[in-house]
Structures are given as structure tokens and as C-alpha cells.
Amino acid sequence: MSRLIVISNRVSVPKAAGAAGAQGGLAVALNSALRENRGIWFGWSGQETEEFTGHLDMQRNDGVTTATIDLEPQDIEEYYNGYANRTLWPLFHYRIDLTEYDRNFGEGYERVNRRFADSLRPLIDQDDLVWVHDYHLLPLGSMLRTQGVKNRIGLFLHTPWPPTRLLVSLPFHERLVESMLAYDVIGFQTEEWLGSFLHYLEKEMGLEIGADGCVEYQGRRIIAQAFPIGIDFAEFTEGASSDEAREAHDKLKASVRGRKILIGVDRLDYSKGLGERFESFSRFLADNPDQSSQSVLLQIAPPSRGDVESYQQIREDLERKTGHINGAHADVAFVPIRYVNRGYPRRQLAGFYRAADVGLVTPLRDGMNLVAKEYVAAQDEADPGVLILSQFAGAALQLDDALLVNPHSLEDVSEAIKRALVMPLEERRSRHSKLLASVRDADVDFWREQFVKVLFGAPCMEAQDLSAQDASN
Ligand code: ADQ
């Protein structure tokens, strides 16, 4: 069996026994694949070093080998806070108004990708499969090729891929996309992002997409395909029935004294549409005075990327909005929005989801969105809550039995909230059972197996057929 080498910006080192379950679904899924295949997970340690040495910190924990490097402060500023999170992240989420173009960011991005390639190169054996993750590392494949790596190399992009007319606003966009054609497999979350990528290849590079789904470039065949990511369903549902989850559920229920609960769980990020969500809830309260003290919105939003200014701004903006809305609608015994800036252990989170009558997942743009899937998985099948989901999340293509909304429209979201809160049990169950089947069947193991199968070298035509066949099983 080929060894798998996974590369991502940050590495999630497996937790010692006993702390399992504290990791996210992706880390759990990749770790189990790495364990089976004697694989290696390579990336940045998250630590700073005064001067880059390329020193590899190799560790073996719970059957998984991790290899990490430290980066210089300038690397972190230009590559991570700069090109990755000030340029590509906003651009890939259609926010050209927030996208910053700075030549130093671009140079830092290439430098760090080269440093990744230099440090990784000696770890790669002849038959290894190399799997690169996300927008931080788009040119890594081509840098490995320059160093003579002939292995199968795949890329999976966790974010959306923007329409061509937005992408062309990026200086040197041709160079970035061309570098991606060094991969053998390029995976996207949905057909929509895949379509935008293929459109770019056709319109900007004049390439032809074969009927077999492959692109030929400089004598090589590349397959681009959609592989929608799922959650670790087994791990999540097991956690949802734990004592920890039950305690969290009961505590939250008791605290609202019979009121309905709406829940939002998101990293604090402008792509998640939190400001619009708060305003929609406020609109719902204003338009339905009879309901106005009968429901509570619990928004859990741990801060992220705090060194980037747009993230500081969204934080301030949300604090202001929460104060405003609570000021307008609260009374002595009731506050409508509970806004919490911290993370919770996954089992407690599962308990909160289960206690909530409505899951409010309204990103303005999202590659997939795993919170929507976690909310569905955590529900009581006999009396499930209702998922309200943005039509602009990748998950909406799969979860079309949710109440799909336009997150920019306060009326639309406010009406969906009203509808969800009075939805008859029979309709809730029927919608939920279809959502649950989809979340259970297309879980994170399915996603990983599909990707690795194609990476392993199924020829283009066969690869497409295989995935169509498996998806219909
Ligand atoms: P994210 O943008 O981080 O991921 P998402 O898919 O929602 O978004 O995943 C967030 C994860 O973090 C979920 O598992 C959630 O439970 C967890 N989380 C969020 N807030 C938490 C809190 N307060 N406490 C504990 N856990 C919390 C990127 C892309 C997405 C894509 C994923 C996976 O932006 O579109 O779905 O990668 O590919």
C-alpha cells in the first residue's frame, strides 16, 4: 500500500489517549488514514523562529508521524497574515472589497511554499501519494515538480473558487493557476467551484476540457473533480449521546426557561455573515412582537486571525450590533442575543446543537460548511430542529431539504425563522430524515476514500465513473 503524505498549513498533532475527541473531524479522518498507511503529516508548527533553518521536528503520536517546521516572523506576516488571509481568502469568498494586493505578500507566499517544498522533499519516497490542502499552498505542487518529484500529487481546496471575472483582479493570476496544473488531481468542494475553475482554464488559458473530465497541459493529464467534504458522522453522533453532551443540552435548555433556541456556531469571520444574521434576527423580533420574548439566539463565535485588520473590525462590529439589538429588545428577565466568543469541546457543542430548535447557518459564501452537517447529525430524530441554510454555502447543494435562504435578505431570513419556529413535527421529521441520510452517507471517510482513489491513479474516465457509481450506492 502506498504511503500517504498530507501537507497543510498547520498540522494537528494527534492528542494523547484520553484527549481524543478534542480534535476536529478533518484531523480525526486524516489521522486514521495516516495511521493505516504509515503516513506523514507535514506543515507549519505554528511557532516562530528568528531565522529559518528548515529544521524538521518529527514526532510520532498515536501511530501518526508529524513533521513540522517553524517560520520567521516575516514569513508569518507576508505568507499567512498577508497573501493567504488578506489576499486569497477574501478573493476566494468573492470579497474583492477586502482583498489586499501587496507585492511583498506575493513574494512571501512563494518563499514559504518553496521552504515547504525544500523541507518536505527528503521525506518523499518513490511510491508515496502526496496530498496538499488548501489555499495556503496552491503553488507547492509545482515547486515539488521543480525539485524532481514525480509522485502523484493532489490538491484539495477547502474554500470556494471564485468566478473568472473576480479572479482576474488578482495580479499574476495566470501564474498562480498555471502553477496548480502541476498537480495530478485538483479537488473542489462542489460542482459550482469546479465549474468556475474549468471556466478559467477555458477562457483565460485556452485549454480544452476533455469529455473524460481531464485537462491536458504540457504533456500531462490533470483531473479536476468535486469531492464534497463530510463530517466524521460516527464520532460526532457518539459524542452527541455522551454524558457531556447531555449535560450541556440540559444546562442550555434550563437557562432559557421554555423559550425557543436558535443557534449559530462559526469562527469569527466576515464570510460567515454574522452581522447580517444578527440583523435578520432583530428584524424577526421587530416584525413578530408576539414572539419577541419567546426566542433566544445563541451565537458561539471564537475569534480567529486576530492579527488581520478586517477580523478586528468584524469583531467590533458584532459587539456593537449585539449591544444595539439587545438594548432595543431586552427586558429585565430576558436578553435576545447571547454572543459568546470562545470555543467549546465538541461533545458540549453537540449538546448545544441538540437543544436548539433552529440551526442558523447563513454564511455569505462558504466552501462547504461543516456546522450545518453537525447540526443535522446532533438532532433527536423523533423531534428534530430545523436547519436554515444559506444558499451560498457549498453544503446547500447537498442539503436542499433545509430551509434555504438568501443571507443578504433580512426579510428572507426573518421569514424562514418564523416558518421554522412553527413548523409541524411531521414536516420537521421528513426534512430531517433526508438531511440525515445525506450527512451520514457522504461522511468524511467517504470523501477521503474518493479523493485518495483518484489520486492513486484511476485514469480520468474511470475515476469519474467510479465516483458517480459510489455516490449512487
Ligand atoms: P471553516 O471556515 O472553519 O472551514 P466550517 O466548515 O464551518 O468552517 O468548520 C468549522 C469547524 O469548527 C466545525 O467543525 C465547528 O464545529 C468547529 N467550530 C466552530 N466554532 C467552534 C466553537 N466555538 N467551538 C468548537 N468548535 C467550533 C473551512 C471552510 C469550510 C469547509 C471546511 C472543511 O471555510 O467551508 O467546510 O474548511 O473543508
Coordinates of C-alpha atoms and ligand atoms in Angstrom, one line a residue:
M1 CA 0.0 0.0 0.0
S2 CA 1.3 3.5 -0.9
R3 CA 2.2 5.8 2.0
L4 CA 0.1 9.0 2.2
I5 CA 1.9 12.3 2.8
V6 CA -0.6 15.1 3.9
I7 CA 0.5 18.7 3.8
S8 CA -1.4 21.6 5.3
N9 CA -0.6 25.0 6.6
R10 CA -0.9 23.9 10.2
V11 CA -0.5 20.3 11.5
S12 CA -2.9 18.9 14.0
V13 CA -0.8 16.7 16.2
P14 CA -2.9 13.7 17.4
K15 CA -3.8 14.0 21.0
A16 CA -2.6 11.6 23.6
A17 CA -5.0 8.9 24.6
G18 CA -7.8 10.3 26.7
A19 CA -7.8 13.6 25.0
A20 CA -9.2 12.1 21.8
G21 CA -12.4 13.8 20.7
A22 CA -10.9 17.3 21.2
Q23 CA -9.8 17.3 17.6
G24 CA -11.8 18.4 14.6
G25 CA -13.4 15.9 12.2
L26 CA -10.9 16.6 9.4
A27 CA -7.9 15.9 11.8
V28 CA -9.6 12.7 13.0
A29 CA -10.3 11.5 9.5
L30 CA -6.8 12.3 8.1
N31 CA -5.1 10.8 11.2
S32 CA -6.9 7.5 10.7
A33 CA -5.8 7.4 7.1
L34 CA -2.3 8.3 8.0
R35 CA -2.2 5.6 10.7
E36 CA -3.4 2.9 8.2
N37 CA -0.9 4.0 5.6
R38 CA 2.1 4.7 7.8
G39 CA 1.8 8.2 6.6
I40 CA 3.3 11.6 7.5
W41 CA 1.5 14.9 8.1
F42 CA 3.7 17.9 7.3
G43 CA 3.2 21.6 7.9
W44 CA 4.0 24.7 9.9
S45 CA 4.3 24.2 13.7
G46 CA 2.6 27.5 14.4
Q47 CA 5.8 28.6 16.1
E48 CA 8.1 31.5 15.2
T49 CA 11.9 31.3 14.8
E50 CA 14.2 34.2 14.4
E51 CA 15.9 32.7 11.3
F52 CA 14.5 29.9 9.1
T53 CA 16.7 26.8 9.4
G54 CA 14.4 24.2 7.7
H55 CA 14.8 22.0 10.8
L56 CA 12.2 19.3 10.9
D57 CA 10.6 18.4 14.2
M58 CA 9.5 14.8 13.7
Q59 CA 7.1 13.3 16.2
R60 CA 5.2 10.1 16.4
N61 CA 1.9 10.1 18.4
D62 CA -0.8 7.6 18.4
G63 CA 0.5 5.9 15.2
V64 CA 0.9 9.1 13.2
T65 CA 4.1 10.8 12.2
T66 CA 4.1 14.6 12.1
A67 CA 6.8 16.7 10.7
T68 CA 6.7 20.4 11.3
I69 CA 8.9 23.4 10.6
D70 CA 9.0 26.8 12.3
L71 CA 8.7 30.1 10.3
E72 CA 10.2 33.5 10.6
P73 CA 8.1 36.5 11.7
Q74 CA 8.4 37.9 8.2
D75 CA 7.1 34.6 6.7
I76 CA 4.1 34.6 9.0
E77 CA 3.3 38.3 8.2
E78 CA 3.6 38.0 4.4
Y79 CA 2.5 34.4 3.8
Y80 CA 0.0 33.7 6.5
N81 CA -1.5 37.0 7.6
G82 CA -0.6 38.5 4.1
Y83 CA -1.2 36.6 0.9
A84 CA -3.2 33.7 2.4
N85 CA -5.6 35.7 4.7
R86 CA -5.5 39.2 3.3
T87 CA -5.4 38.3 -0.4
L88 CA -6.6 34.9 -1.3
W89 CA -9.2 34.3 1.5
P90 CA -11.3 37.4 0.8
L91 CA -10.9 37.0 -3.0
F92 CA -12.0 33.3 -2.9
H93 CA -15.0 34.4 -0.8
Y94 CA -16.0 37.0 -3.5
R95 CA -14.9 39.9 -1.3
I96 CA -12.7 41.9 -3.6
D97 CA -13.6 45.0 -1.5
L98 CA -11.5 43.4 1.3
T99 CA -8.8 41.9 -0.9
E100 CA -5.3 43.5 -0.5
Y101 CA -2.7 43.2 -3.2
D102 CA 0.8 43.7 -1.9
R103 CA 3.9 42.6 -3.8
N104 CA 5.6 41.6 -0.5
F105 CA 2.7 39.3 0.3
G106 CA 3.1 37.5 -3.1
E107 CA 6.9 37.1 -2.6
G108 CA 6.4 35.8 1.0
Y109 CA 3.8 33.3 -0.2
E110 CA 6.2 31.9 -2.9
R111 CA 9.1 31.9 -0.4
V112 CA 7.2 29.9 2.2
N113 CA 5.9 27.5 -0.4
R114 CA 9.5 27.0 -1.5
R115 CA 10.5 26.4 2.1
F116 CA 7.8 23.9 2.5
A117 CA 9.0 22.1 -0.7
D118 CA 12.7 22.2 0.4
S119 CA 11.9 20.7 3.8
L120 CA 9.4 18.2 2.5
R121 CA 11.4 16.8 -0.4
P122 CA 13.7 14.5 1.5
L123 CA 10.7 12.9 3.2
I124 CA 9.1 11.7 0.0
D125 CA 9.7 8.1 -1.2
Q126 CA 9.2 6.8 -4.7
D127 CA 5.7 5.3 -4.2
D128 CA 4.2 7.9 -1.8
L129 CA 1.0 9.7 -2.6
V130 CA 1.2 13.4 -1.8
W131 CA -2.0 15.3 -0.8
V132 CA -1.7 19.1 -0.4
H133 CA -4.5 21.0 1.4
D134 CA -6.0 24.4 0.8
Y135 CA -5.3 27.9 -0.4
H136 CA -2.1 28.5 1.6
L137 CA -0.2 26.0 -0.6
L138 CA -1.5 26.3 -4.2
P139 CA 2.0 26.5 -5.8
L140 CA 3.6 23.8 -3.6
G141 CA 3.0 21.0 -6.2
S142 CA 4.8 22.9 -8.9
M143 CA 7.7 23.6 -6.5
L144 CA 8.0 19.9 -5.8
R145 CA 8.0 19.2 -9.5
T146 CA 10.9 21.6 -10.0
Q147 CA 12.7 19.6 -7.4
G148 CA 12.2 16.4 -9.5
V149 CA 9.3 14.9 -7.5
K150 CA 7.5 12.6 -10.0
N151 CA 4.9 11.1 -7.5
R152 CA 1.2 11.5 -7.8
I153 CA 0.4 14.9 -6.1
G154 CA -3.2 16.1 -5.4
L155 CA -4.6 19.3 -4.1
F156 CA -7.9 19.8 -2.2
L157 CA -9.2 23.3 -1.9
H158 CA -11.5 23.8 1.2
T159 CA -12.7 27.2 0.1
P160 CA -14.8 28.3 -2.9
W161 CA -13.1 29.0 -6.2
P162 CA -14.3 32.5 -7.4
P163 CA -15.8 33.3 -10.8
T164 CA -13.2 34.2 -13.5
R165 CA -14.3 37.8 -13.6
L166 CA -13.3 38.2 -10.0
L167 CA -10.1 36.1 -10.1
V168 CA -8.7 38.2 -12.9
S169 CA -8.4 41.1 -10.5
L170 CA -5.6 39.3 -8.8
P171 CA -2.2 40.4 -10.1
F172 CA -0.3 37.4 -11.6
H173 CA -3.5 35.2 -11.5
E174 CA -2.2 33.3 -14.6
R175 CA 1.0 32.4 -12.8
L176 CA -0.9 31.1 -9.7
V177 CA -3.4 29.0 -11.8
E178 CA -0.7 27.7 -14.1
S179 CA 1.3 26.5 -11.0
M180 CA -1.7 24.5 -10.0
L181 CA -1.6 22.5 -13.2
A182 CA 1.5 20.7 -11.8
Y183 CA -0.9 18.6 -9.7
D184 CA -2.4 15.3 -11.0
V185 CA -5.7 15.8 -9.1
I186 CA -7.4 19.1 -8.1
G187 CA -10.4 18.6 -5.8
F188 CA -13.1 21.2 -5.1
Q189 CA -16.0 21.1 -2.6
T190 CA -18.8 21.4 -5.2
E191 CA -19.5 21.3 -8.9
E192 CA -20.0 25.1 -8.7
W193 CA -16.4 25.9 -7.7
L194 CA -15.2 23.2 -10.1
G195 CA -17.2 24.9 -12.9
S196 CA -15.6 28.3 -12.1
F197 CA -12.1 26.7 -12.2
L198 CA -12.7 25.0 -15.5
H199 CA -14.2 28.2 -16.9
Y200 CA -11.0 30.0 -16.1
L201 CA -8.9 27.3 -17.8
E202 CA -11.0 27.5 -21.0
K203 CA -11.4 31.3 -21.1
E204 CA -8.1 32.6 -19.8
M205 CA -5.7 29.8 -20.8
G206 CA -7.5 28.5 -23.9
L207 CA -7.4 24.9 -22.6
E208 CA -9.9 22.2 -23.6
I209 CA -11.7 20.1 -21.0
G210 CA -11.9 16.6 -22.4
A211 CA -15.2 14.6 -22.4
D212 CA -13.5 12.4 -19.8
G213 CA -13.1 15.3 -17.4
C214 CA -9.4 15.7 -17.9
V215 CA -7.3 18.6 -19.0
E216 CA -4.1 18.2 -20.9
Y217 CA -1.3 20.6 -20.2
Q218 CA 2.3 20.4 -21.2
G219 CA 2.0 16.7 -22.0
R220 CA 0.4 15.9 -18.6
R221 CA -3.2 14.9 -17.8
I222 CA -4.8 16.6 -14.9
I223 CA -8.2 15.7 -13.4
A224 CA -10.3 18.4 -11.6
Q225 CA -13.3 17.0 -9.8
A226 CA -15.7 17.8 -6.9
F227 CA -15.3 15.9 -3.7
P228 CA -17.8 17.4 -1.1
I229 CA -16.3 17.0 2.4
G230 CA -18.4 15.5 5.2
I231 CA -18.2 15.2 8.9
D232 CA -16.9 12.3 11.0
F233 CA -20.5 11.1 11.5
A234 CA -19.7 8.1 13.7
E235 CA -17.5 10.1 16.0
F236 CA -19.9 13.1 16.1
T237 CA -23.1 11.1 16.9
E238 CA -21.3 9.1 19.5
G239 CA -20.2 12.3 21.1
A240 CA -23.8 13.7 20.8
S241 CA -25.1 10.8 23.0
S242 CA -22.4 11.2 25.7
D243 CA -23.0 12.5 29.3
E244 CA -21.0 15.6 28.5
A245 CA -23.4 16.4 25.6
R246 CA -26.5 15.7 27.7
E247 CA -25.3 18.0 30.5
A248 CA -24.6 20.8 28.0
H249 CA -28.1 20.2 26.5
D250 CA -29.9 20.3 29.8
K251 CA -28.0 23.3 31.1
L252 CA -28.8 25.3 28.0
K253 CA -32.4 24.3 28.0
A254 CA -32.9 25.2 31.6
S255 CA -31.3 28.6 31.1
V256 CA -33.9 29.7 28.5
R257 CA -36.9 28.8 30.6
G258 CA -39.1 27.3 27.9
R259 CA -38.1 29.8 25.2
K260 CA -37.1 28.5 21.7
I261 CA -33.4 28.4 20.9
L262 CA -31.7 29.4 17.7
I263 CA -28.0 28.5 17.4
G264 CA -25.1 29.8 15.3
V265 CA -21.6 28.4 15.6
D266 CA -18.9 29.9 13.4
R267 CA -15.3 31.1 13.5
L268 CA -15.5 34.9 13.8
D269 CA -15.1 35.6 10.1
Y270 CA -16.7 38.1 7.7
S271 CA -17.6 35.3 5.3
K272 CA -19.9 33.7 7.9
G273 CA -22.5 36.5 7.6
L274 CA -22.8 37.1 11.4
G275 CA -23.7 40.8 11.1
E276 CA -26.5 40.0 8.6
R277 CA -27.7 37.1 10.8
F278 CA -28.0 39.4 13.9
E279 CA -29.9 42.0 11.9
S280 CA -32.2 39.3 10.4
F281 CA -33.0 38.1 13.9
S282 CA -33.6 41.7 15.0
R283 CA -36.0 42.1 12.1
F284 CA -37.8 38.9 13.1
L285 CA -38.2 40.3 16.7
A286 CA -39.5 43.6 15.3
D287 CA -41.9 42.0 12.9
N288 CA -43.3 39.5 15.3
P289 CA -43.9 41.3 18.6
D290 CA -46.0 38.4 19.9
Q291 CA -42.8 36.2 19.6
S292 CA -40.3 38.8 20.6
S293 CA -39.5 37.5 24.1
Q294 CA -40.1 33.8 23.2
S295 CA -36.8 33.0 21.4
V296 CA -33.1 33.4 22.1
L297 CA -30.3 33.4 19.6
L298 CA -27.1 31.7 21.0
Q299 CA -24.2 32.7 18.8
I300 CA -20.9 30.9 19.5
A301 CA -18.0 32.6 17.7
P302 CA -14.4 32.0 18.7
P303 CA -12.1 34.8 17.4
S304 CA -9.8 33.8 14.5
R305 CA -7.0 35.6 12.6
G306 CA -6.9 38.4 15.1
D307 CA -3.7 39.9 13.5
V308 CA -5.7 40.8 10.4
E309 CA -7.5 44.2 10.5
S310 CA -10.7 43.1 8.8
Y311 CA -11.1 40.5 11.6
Q312 CA -10.6 43.1 14.3
Q313 CA -13.3 45.2 12.5
I314 CA -15.9 42.4 12.3
R315 CA -15.4 41.7 16.0
E316 CA -16.0 45.3 16.9
D317 CA -18.9 45.5 14.5
L318 CA -20.6 42.5 16.1
E319 CA -20.1 43.7 19.6
R320 CA -21.8 47.0 18.6
K321 CA -24.7 45.2 16.9
T322 CA -25.3 42.8 19.8
G323 CA -25.4 45.8 22.2
H324 CA -27.7 47.6 19.9
I325 CA -30.2 44.8 19.4
N326 CA -30.1 43.6 23.0
G327 CA -30.7 47.2 24.1
A328 CA -33.7 47.5 21.8
H329 CA -35.4 44.2 22.7
A330 CA -34.2 43.1 26.1
D331 CA -36.2 43.4 29.4
V332 CA -35.2 42.8 32.9
A333 CA -35.6 39.0 32.6
F334 CA -34.7 38.4 29.0
V335 CA -31.8 39.1 26.6
P336 CA -32.4 38.0 23.0
I337 CA -28.8 37.5 21.7
R338 CA -26.2 35.6 23.7
Y339 CA -23.0 36.2 22.0
V340 CA -20.1 34.0 23.2
N341 CA -16.5 34.5 21.9
R342 CA -15.0 31.1 22.8
G343 CA -14.5 27.6 21.6
Y344 CA -16.2 24.6 23.2
P345 CA -15.3 20.9 23.4
R346 CA -17.1 19.0 20.5
R347 CA -19.3 17.0 22.8
Q348 CA -20.6 20.1 24.5
L349 CA -21.2 21.7 21.1
A350 CA -23.2 18.6 20.1
G351 CA -25.4 19.0 23.2
F352 CA -26.0 22.7 22.3
Y353 CA -26.9 21.8 18.7
R354 CA -29.4 19.2 20.0
A355 CA -31.0 21.7 22.4
A356 CA -31.6 24.2 19.6
D357 CA -34.9 24.4 17.7
V358 CA -33.3 26.1 14.8
G359 CA -29.7 25.9 13.4
L360 CA -29.0 29.2 11.8
V361 CA -26.2 28.7 9.2
T362 CA -26.1 31.8 7.0
P363 CA -22.6 32.4 5.5
L364 CA -22.4 34.9 2.7
R365 CA -20.0 32.4 1.0
D366 CA -18.6 29.1 2.2
G367 CA -16.6 26.3 0.6
M368 CA -18.8 23.7 2.3
N369 CA -19.8 24.5 6.0
L370 CA -19.5 21.6 8.4
V371 CA -21.6 23.2 11.1
A372 CA -24.7 22.7 9.0
K373 CA -23.9 18.9 8.9
E374 CA -23.0 18.8 12.6
Y375 CA -26.3 20.4 13.5
V376 CA -28.2 17.8 11.4
A377 CA -26.2 14.9 12.9
A378 CA -26.9 16.1 16.5
Q379 CA -30.7 16.2 16.3
D380 CA -33.1 13.9 18.1
E381 CA -34.7 12.1 15.1
A382 CA -38.1 11.9 16.9
D383 CA -38.2 15.6 17.5
P384 CA -35.6 17.3 15.3
G385 CA -34.9 21.0 14.9
V386 CA -34.9 22.9 11.6
L387 CA -31.8 23.9 9.6
I388 CA -31.9 27.3 8.0
L389 CA -29.1 27.3 5.5
S390 CA -27.6 29.9 3.2
Q391 CA -27.9 29.2 -0.5
F392 CA -24.3 30.4 -0.8
A393 CA -22.8 27.6 1.3
G394 CA -21.4 24.7 -0.6
A395 CA -23.5 22.5 1.7
A396 CA -26.7 23.9 0.2
L397 CA -26.2 21.8 -2.9
Q398 CA -26.4 18.6 -0.8
L399 CA -28.7 19.8 2.0
D400 CA -31.6 21.1 -0.1
D401 CA -34.2 19.9 2.4
A402 CA -33.1 22.6 4.7
L403 CA -34.9 26.0 4.5
L404 CA -32.6 27.6 2.0
V405 CA -32.2 31.4 2.3
N406 CA -30.5 34.4 0.8
P407 CA -28.4 35.6 3.8
H408 CA -28.3 39.2 2.4
S409 CA -32.1 39.5 2.7
L410 CA -33.2 40.3 6.2
E411 CA -36.8 39.6 5.2
D412 CA -36.0 36.2 3.7
V413 CA -34.1 35.0 6.8
S414 CA -36.6 36.6 9.2
E415 CA -39.5 34.7 7.4
A416 CA -37.5 31.5 7.5
I417 CA -37.0 31.9 11.2
K418 CA -40.8 32.3 11.7
R419 CA -41.5 29.3 9.5
A420 CA -39.0 27.1 11.3
L421 CA -40.4 28.0 14.7
V422 CA -43.9 26.9 13.9
M423 CA -43.1 24.0 11.5
P424 CA -45.2 21.0 12.3
L425 CA -43.5 17.9 13.7
E426 CA -44.3 15.8 10.6
E427 CA -42.6 18.2 8.3
R428 CA -39.6 18.6 10.6
R429 CA -39.1 14.9 10.7
S430 CA -39.5 14.4 7.0
R431 CA -37.0 17.1 6.1
H432 CA -34.6 15.9 8.8
S433 CA -34.6 12.3 7.8
K434 CA -33.5 13.2 4.2
L435 CA -30.8 15.6 5.5
L436 CA -29.6 13.0 8.0
A437 CA -29.2 10.3 5.2
S438 CA -27.1 12.6 3.2
V439 CA -24.9 13.7 6.1
R440 CA -24.4 10.0 7.2
D441 CA -23.7 8.6 3.8
A442 CA -21.3 11.3 2.5
D443 CA -19.2 11.4 5.6
V444 CA -15.5 12.4 5.9
D445 CA -14.3 8.8 5.3
F446 CA -16.2 8.6 2.0
W447 CA -14.7 12.0 1.0
R448 CA -11.2 10.9 1.8
E449 CA -11.6 7.5 0.1
Q450 CA -12.9 9.1 -3.0
F451 CA -10.0 11.5 -3.2
V452 CA -7.3 9.0 -2.5
K453 CA -8.8 6.6 -5.0
V454 CA -8.5 9.2 -7.8
L455 CA -5.1 10.3 -6.5
F456 CA -3.9 6.7 -6.6
G457 CA -4.2 6.9 -10.3
A458 CA -7.6 5.9 -11.6
P459 CA -7.4 7.2 -15.2
C460 CA -9.6 10.2 -15.8
M461 CA -12.6 8.4 -17.3
E462 CA -12.6 5.6 -14.9
A463 CA -12.2 8.0 -12.0
Q464 CA -15.3 9.9 -12.9
D465 CA -17.3 6.7 -13.4
L466 CA -16.1 5.4 -10.0
S467 CA -17.2 8.4 -8.2
A468 CA -20.6 8.5 -9.9
Q469 CA -21.1 4.9 -9.1
D470 CA -20.2 5.2 -5.5
A471 CA -22.3 8.3 -5.0
S472 CA -25.4 6.4 -6.3
N473 CA -24.8 3.4 -3.9
Ligands
ADQ1 P1 -14.2 26.8 8.4 O1 -14.4 28.1 7.7 O2 -13.5 26.8 9.7 O3 -13.6 25.6 7.5 P2 -16.7 25.0 8.9 O4 -16.8 24.1 7.8 O5 -18.0 25.5 9.5 O6 -15.8 26.3 8.6 O7 -15.9 24.2 10.1 C1 -15.7 24.8 11.3 C2 -15.4 23.7 12.4 O8 -15.0 24.4 13.6 C3 -16.7 22.9 12.7 O9 -16.3 21.6 12.9 C4 -17.1 23.5 14.0 O10 -17.8 22.6 14.9 C5 -15.9 24.0 14.6 N1 -16.1 25.1 15.5 C6 -16.6 26.3 15.1 N2 -16.8 27.1 16.2 C7 -16.5 26.4 17.3 C8 -16.5 26.6 18.7 N3 -16.9 27.7 19.2 N4 -16.1 25.6 19.5 C9 -15.7 24.4 18.9 N5 -15.7 24.2 17.6 C10 -16.1 25.1 16.8 C11 -13.1 25.6 6.1 C12 -14.0 26.1 5.0 C13 -15.4 25.4 5.1 C14 -15.2 23.9 5.0 C15 -14.2 23.4 6.0 C16 -13.8 21.9 5.7 O11 -14.1 27.5 5.1 O12 -16.2 25.9 4.0 O13 -16.4 23.3 5.2 O14 -12.9 24.2 5.9 O15 -13.4 21.7 4.4

